[in-house]
Coordinates of C-alpha atoms and ligand atoms in Angstrom, one line a residue:
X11 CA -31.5 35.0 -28.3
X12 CA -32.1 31.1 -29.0
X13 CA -31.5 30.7 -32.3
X14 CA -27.7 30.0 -33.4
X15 CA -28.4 31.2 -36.2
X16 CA -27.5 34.5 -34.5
X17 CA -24.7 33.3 -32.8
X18 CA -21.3 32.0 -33.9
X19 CA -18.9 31.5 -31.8
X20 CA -15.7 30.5 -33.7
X21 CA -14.0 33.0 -36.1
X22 CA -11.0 34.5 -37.2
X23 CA -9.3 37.5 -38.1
X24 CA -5.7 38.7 -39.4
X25 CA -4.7 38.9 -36.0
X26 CA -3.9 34.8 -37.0
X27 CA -4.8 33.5 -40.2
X28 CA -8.3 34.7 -41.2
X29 CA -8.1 37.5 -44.2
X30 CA -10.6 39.9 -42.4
X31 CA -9.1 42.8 -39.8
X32 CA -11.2 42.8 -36.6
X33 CA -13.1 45.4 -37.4
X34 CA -14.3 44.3 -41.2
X35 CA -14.7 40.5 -39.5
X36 CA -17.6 42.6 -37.2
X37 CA -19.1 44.1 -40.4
X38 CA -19.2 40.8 -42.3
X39 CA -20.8 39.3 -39.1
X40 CA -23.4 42.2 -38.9
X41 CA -24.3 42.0 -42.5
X42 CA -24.7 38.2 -42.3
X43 CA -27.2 39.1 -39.6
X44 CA -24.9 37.4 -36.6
X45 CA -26.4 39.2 -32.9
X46 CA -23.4 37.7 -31.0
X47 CA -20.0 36.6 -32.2
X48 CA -16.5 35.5 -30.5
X49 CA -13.1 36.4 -32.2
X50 CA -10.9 33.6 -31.6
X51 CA -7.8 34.1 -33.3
X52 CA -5.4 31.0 -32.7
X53 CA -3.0 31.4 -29.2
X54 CA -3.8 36.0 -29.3
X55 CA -6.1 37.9 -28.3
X56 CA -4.5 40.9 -29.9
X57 CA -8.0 41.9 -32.4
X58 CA -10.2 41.9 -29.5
X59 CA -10.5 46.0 -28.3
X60 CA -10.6 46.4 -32.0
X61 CA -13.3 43.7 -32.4
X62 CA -15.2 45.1 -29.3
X63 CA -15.1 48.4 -30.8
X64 CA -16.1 47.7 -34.3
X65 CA -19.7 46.0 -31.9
X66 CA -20.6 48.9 -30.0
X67 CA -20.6 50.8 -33.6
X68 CA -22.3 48.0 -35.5
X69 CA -24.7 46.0 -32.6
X70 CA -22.6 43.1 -32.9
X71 CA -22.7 41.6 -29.2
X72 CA -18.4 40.6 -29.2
X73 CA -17.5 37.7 -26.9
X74 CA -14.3 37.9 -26.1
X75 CA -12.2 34.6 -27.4
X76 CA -9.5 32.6 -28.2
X77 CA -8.4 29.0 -29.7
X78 CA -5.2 27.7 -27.8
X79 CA -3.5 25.1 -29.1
X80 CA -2.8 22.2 -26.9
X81 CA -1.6 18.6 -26.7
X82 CA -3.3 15.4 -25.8
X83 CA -1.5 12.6 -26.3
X84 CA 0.9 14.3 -28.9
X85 CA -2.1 14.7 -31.2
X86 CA -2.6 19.2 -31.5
X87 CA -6.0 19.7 -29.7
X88 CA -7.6 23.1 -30.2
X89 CA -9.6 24.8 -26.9
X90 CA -11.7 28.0 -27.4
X91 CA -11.4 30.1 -24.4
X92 CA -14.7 32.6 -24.3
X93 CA -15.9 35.3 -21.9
X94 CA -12.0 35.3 -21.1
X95 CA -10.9 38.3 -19.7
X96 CA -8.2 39.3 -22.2
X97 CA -5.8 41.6 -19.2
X98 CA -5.9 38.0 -17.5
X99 CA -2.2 38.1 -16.5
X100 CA -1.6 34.7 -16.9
X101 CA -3.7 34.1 -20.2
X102 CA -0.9 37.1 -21.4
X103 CA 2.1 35.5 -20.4
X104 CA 0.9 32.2 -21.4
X105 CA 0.0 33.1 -25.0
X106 CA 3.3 35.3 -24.8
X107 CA 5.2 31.4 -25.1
X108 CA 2.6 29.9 -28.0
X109 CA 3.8 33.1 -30.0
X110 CA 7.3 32.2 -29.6
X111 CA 6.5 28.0 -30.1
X112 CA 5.3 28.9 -33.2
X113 CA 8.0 31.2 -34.1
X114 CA 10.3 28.8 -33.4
X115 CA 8.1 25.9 -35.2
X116 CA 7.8 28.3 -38.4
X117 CA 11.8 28.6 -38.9
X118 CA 12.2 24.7 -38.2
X119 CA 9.4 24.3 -40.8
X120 CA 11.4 26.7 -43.5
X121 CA 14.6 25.5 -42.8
X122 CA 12.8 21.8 -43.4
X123 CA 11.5 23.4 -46.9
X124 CA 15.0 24.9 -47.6
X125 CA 16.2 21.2 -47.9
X126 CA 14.0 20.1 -50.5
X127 CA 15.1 22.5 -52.4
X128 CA 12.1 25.6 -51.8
X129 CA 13.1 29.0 -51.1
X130 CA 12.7 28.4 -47.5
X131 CA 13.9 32.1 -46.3
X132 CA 12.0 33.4 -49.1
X133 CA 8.8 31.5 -47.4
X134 CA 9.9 32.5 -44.1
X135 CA 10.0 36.4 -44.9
X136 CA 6.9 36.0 -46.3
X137 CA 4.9 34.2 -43.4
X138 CA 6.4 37.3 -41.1
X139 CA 5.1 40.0 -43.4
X140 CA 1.9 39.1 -42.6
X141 CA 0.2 41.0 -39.3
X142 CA -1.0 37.8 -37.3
X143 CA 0.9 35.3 -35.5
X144 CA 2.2 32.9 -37.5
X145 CA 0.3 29.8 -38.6
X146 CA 0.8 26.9 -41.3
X147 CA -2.2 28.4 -43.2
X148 CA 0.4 31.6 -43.9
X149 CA 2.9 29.2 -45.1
X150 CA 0.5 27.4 -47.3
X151 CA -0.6 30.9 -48.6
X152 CA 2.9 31.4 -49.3
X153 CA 3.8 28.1 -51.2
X154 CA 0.8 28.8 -53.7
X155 CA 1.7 32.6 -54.2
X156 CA 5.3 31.1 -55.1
X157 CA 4.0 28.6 -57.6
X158 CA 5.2 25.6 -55.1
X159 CA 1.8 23.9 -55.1
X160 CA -1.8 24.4 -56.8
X161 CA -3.6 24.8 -53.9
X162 CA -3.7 25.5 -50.5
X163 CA -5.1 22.3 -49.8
X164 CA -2.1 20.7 -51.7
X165 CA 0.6 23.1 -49.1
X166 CA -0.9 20.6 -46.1
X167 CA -1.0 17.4 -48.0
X168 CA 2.7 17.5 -49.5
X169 CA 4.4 19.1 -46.9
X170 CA 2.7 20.8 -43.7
X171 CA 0.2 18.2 -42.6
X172 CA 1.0 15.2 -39.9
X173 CA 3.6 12.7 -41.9
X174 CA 4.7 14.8 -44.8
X175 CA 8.2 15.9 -45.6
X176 CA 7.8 19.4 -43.4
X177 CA 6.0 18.7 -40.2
X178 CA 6.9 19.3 -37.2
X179 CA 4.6 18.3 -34.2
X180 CA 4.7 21.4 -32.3
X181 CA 5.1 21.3 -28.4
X182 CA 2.1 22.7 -27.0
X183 CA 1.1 22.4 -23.3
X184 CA -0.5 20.0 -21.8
X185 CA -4.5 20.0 -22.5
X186 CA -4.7 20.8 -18.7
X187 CA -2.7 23.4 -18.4
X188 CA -4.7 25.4 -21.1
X189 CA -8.0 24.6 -19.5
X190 CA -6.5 25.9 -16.4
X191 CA -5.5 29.3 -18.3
X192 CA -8.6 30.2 -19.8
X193 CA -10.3 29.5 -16.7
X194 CA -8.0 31.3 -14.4
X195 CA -8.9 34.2 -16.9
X196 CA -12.6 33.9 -16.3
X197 CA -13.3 32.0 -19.4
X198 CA -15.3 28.8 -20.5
X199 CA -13.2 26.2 -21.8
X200 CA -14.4 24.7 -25.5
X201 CA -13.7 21.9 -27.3
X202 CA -13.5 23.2 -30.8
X203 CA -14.4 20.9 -33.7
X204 CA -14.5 17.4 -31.5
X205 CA -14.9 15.3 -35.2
X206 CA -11.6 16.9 -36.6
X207 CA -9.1 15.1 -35.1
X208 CA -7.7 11.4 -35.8
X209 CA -9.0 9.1 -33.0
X210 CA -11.3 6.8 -32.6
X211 CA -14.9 7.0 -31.4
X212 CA -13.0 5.4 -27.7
X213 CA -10.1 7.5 -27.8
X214 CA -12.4 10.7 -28.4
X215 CA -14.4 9.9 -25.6
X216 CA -11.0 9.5 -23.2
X217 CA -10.5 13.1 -24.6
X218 CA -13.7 14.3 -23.0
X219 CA -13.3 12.5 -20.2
X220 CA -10.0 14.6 -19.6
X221 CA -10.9 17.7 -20.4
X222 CA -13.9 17.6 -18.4
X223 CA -11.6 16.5 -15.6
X224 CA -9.1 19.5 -16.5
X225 CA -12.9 21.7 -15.7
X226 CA -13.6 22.0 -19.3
X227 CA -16.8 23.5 -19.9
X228 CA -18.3 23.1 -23.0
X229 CA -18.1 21.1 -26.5
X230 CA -19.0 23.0 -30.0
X231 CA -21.3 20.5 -30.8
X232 CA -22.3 22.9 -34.2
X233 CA -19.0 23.6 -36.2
X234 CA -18.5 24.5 -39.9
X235 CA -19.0 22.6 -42.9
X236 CA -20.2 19.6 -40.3
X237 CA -23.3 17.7 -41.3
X238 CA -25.9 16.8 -39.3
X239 CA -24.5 13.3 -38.3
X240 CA -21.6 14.8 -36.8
X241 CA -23.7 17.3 -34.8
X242 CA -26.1 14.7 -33.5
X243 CA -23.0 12.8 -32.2
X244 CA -21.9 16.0 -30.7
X245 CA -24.9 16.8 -28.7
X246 CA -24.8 13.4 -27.5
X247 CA -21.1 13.6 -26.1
X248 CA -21.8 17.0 -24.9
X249 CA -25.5 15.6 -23.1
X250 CA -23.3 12.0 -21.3
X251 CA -20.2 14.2 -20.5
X252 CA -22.4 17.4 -18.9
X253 CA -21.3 19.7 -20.8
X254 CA -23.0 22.9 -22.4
X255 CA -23.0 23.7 -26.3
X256 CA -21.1 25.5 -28.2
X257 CA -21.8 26.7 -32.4
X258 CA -18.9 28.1 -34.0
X259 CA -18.4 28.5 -37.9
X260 CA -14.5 28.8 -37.9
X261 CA -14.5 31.6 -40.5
X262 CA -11.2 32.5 -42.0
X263 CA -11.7 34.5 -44.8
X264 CA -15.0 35.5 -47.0
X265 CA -13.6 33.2 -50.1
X266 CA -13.8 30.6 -48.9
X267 CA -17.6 29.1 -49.0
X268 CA -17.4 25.7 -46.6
X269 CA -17.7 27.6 -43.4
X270 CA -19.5 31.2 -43.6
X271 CA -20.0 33.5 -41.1
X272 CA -23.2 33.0 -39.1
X273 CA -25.1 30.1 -41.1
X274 CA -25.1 27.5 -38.6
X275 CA -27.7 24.7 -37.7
X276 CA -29.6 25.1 -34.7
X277 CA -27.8 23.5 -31.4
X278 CA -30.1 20.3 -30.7
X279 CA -32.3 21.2 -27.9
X280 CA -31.4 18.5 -25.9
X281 CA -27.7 21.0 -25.4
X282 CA -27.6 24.1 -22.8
X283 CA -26.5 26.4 -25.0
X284 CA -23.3 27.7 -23.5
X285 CA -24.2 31.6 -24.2
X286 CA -26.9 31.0 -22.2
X287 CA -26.1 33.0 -18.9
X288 CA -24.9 35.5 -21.2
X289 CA -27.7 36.1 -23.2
Ligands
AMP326 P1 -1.3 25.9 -37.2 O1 -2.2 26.4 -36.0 O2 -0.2 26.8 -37.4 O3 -0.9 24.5 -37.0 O4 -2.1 26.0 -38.5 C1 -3.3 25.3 -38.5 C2 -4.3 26.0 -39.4 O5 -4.1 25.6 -40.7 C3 -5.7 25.7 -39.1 O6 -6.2 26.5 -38.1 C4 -6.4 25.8 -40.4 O7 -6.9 27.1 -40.5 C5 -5.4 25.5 -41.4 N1 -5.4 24.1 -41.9 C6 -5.1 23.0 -41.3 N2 -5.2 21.9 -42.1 C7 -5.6 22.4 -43.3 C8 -5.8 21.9 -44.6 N3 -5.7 20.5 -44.8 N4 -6.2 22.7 -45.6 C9 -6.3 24.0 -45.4 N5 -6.0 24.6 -44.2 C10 -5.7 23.8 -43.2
MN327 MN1 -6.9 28.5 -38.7
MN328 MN1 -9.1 24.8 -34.9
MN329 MN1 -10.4 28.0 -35.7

């Protein structure tokens, strides 16, 4: 398997906020001709039997995978843990406390709508009816089922994105501390989407420089919707820090077109791809 076409690495299901159960996620990924595909649902690992299942019946190789949410310098930094062993002990207890963070960030986030007048129980019920842990992109959901804004899109840019009338930065551990976790559970540590977050082309590299120093292992130098500028910047980080490469899609759900399942561009050569020894 070299082509990453065939691989993607970065998806989700309703176990957090994709719109796919496991098991249809592993049909989509079959029909869009994917060999080898990680669920990482956001802080759970709860779809994973059900994803690994849903492979053996449909000859969908399932890497088993997450994306924890961490912080570095109090800007929200995602890490894909893959190949983690999902009975890890202290992976479970550890994503036992994001649950209840973003529990506990969800009401303050309601309670913050409720005073600007939305029906912020009414939100709040809503978010929890839903079978994965809870995430803005429920809330967003939520707001444009009510009628409170056109468009998801609109959800993060009037009130659930950094600066707007409902955030709240939430307090997740320390970078470190979640690269330690998914390694102590047998995983490779990945940078997910290294262009999505606000720093500079010096502060990013300071990123990589700690998280390879936390024993990060890899960088998904190939992410959705990225264009071919950002992944050629990618492989280079991932070539001057040493670190192998990752392709993920970060599928959510089948409507929307910016990030299918399974259509990646090839990883540069110049990467080790980091599926390599498991090929
Ligand atoms: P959370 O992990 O609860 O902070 O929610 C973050 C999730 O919201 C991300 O994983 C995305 O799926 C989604 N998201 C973040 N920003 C936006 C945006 N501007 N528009 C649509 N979805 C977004
Ligand atoms: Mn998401
Ligand atoms: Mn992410
Ligand atoms: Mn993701």
């Amino acid at each position: 398997m070299t082509h990453s076409a065939a691989v993607d690495l970065h998806a989700h299901s309703n176990c957090s906020d994709g719109s796919l159960s496991p098991a249809e996620l592993v049909q989509h990924a079959a029909a869009a001709g994917v060999a080898m595909l990680a669920l990482t649902d956001h802080d759970t690992v709860a779809g994973l039997e059900e994803a690994q299942n849903a492979g053996g019946r449909a000859g969908v190789r399932i890497v088993p995978g997450v994306e924890v949410s961490a912080s570095w310098r109090s800007q929200a930094i995602h890490v894909l843990g893959l190949w983690i062993d999902p009975a890890s002990a202290r992976l479970r207890s550890a994503l036992g406390s994001q649950a209840e963070r973003r529990r506990v960030r969800m009401r303050k986030i309601c309670a913050a709508l409720s005073d600007l007048g939305l029906p912020g129980a009414a939100l709040l019920a809503a978010v929890e009816a839903n079978p994965g842990l809870p995430t803005r992109s429920h809330l967003a959901a939520a707001l444009v089922e009510g009628g409170h804004v056109g468009r998801t899109e609109h959800a993060f840019r009037k009130y659930l994105g950094a600066g707007r009338a409902a955030h709240f930065a939430a307090e997740w551990p320390a970078l470190a501390e979640v690269v330690a976790w998914i390694r102590d559970a047998g995983g490779i540590a990945s940078l997910a989407h290294p262009a999505r977050y606000a720093l500079s082309a010096g502060g990013r590299r300071q990123l990589l420089a700690d998280f390879v120093a936390a024993g990060g292992g890899a960088l998904e130098v190939v992410t959705g919707g990225n264009g071919a500028q950002h992944c050629e910047a990618n492989a280079m980080l991932a070539m001057q820090f040493g670190l192998l490469g990752s392709v993920g899609s970060d599928f959510h759900d089948p409507r929307l077109t910016w990030n299918p399942l399974g259509r990646l561009a090839k990883l540069p050569d110049c990467v080790v791809p980091v599926w390599r020894s498991h090929a």
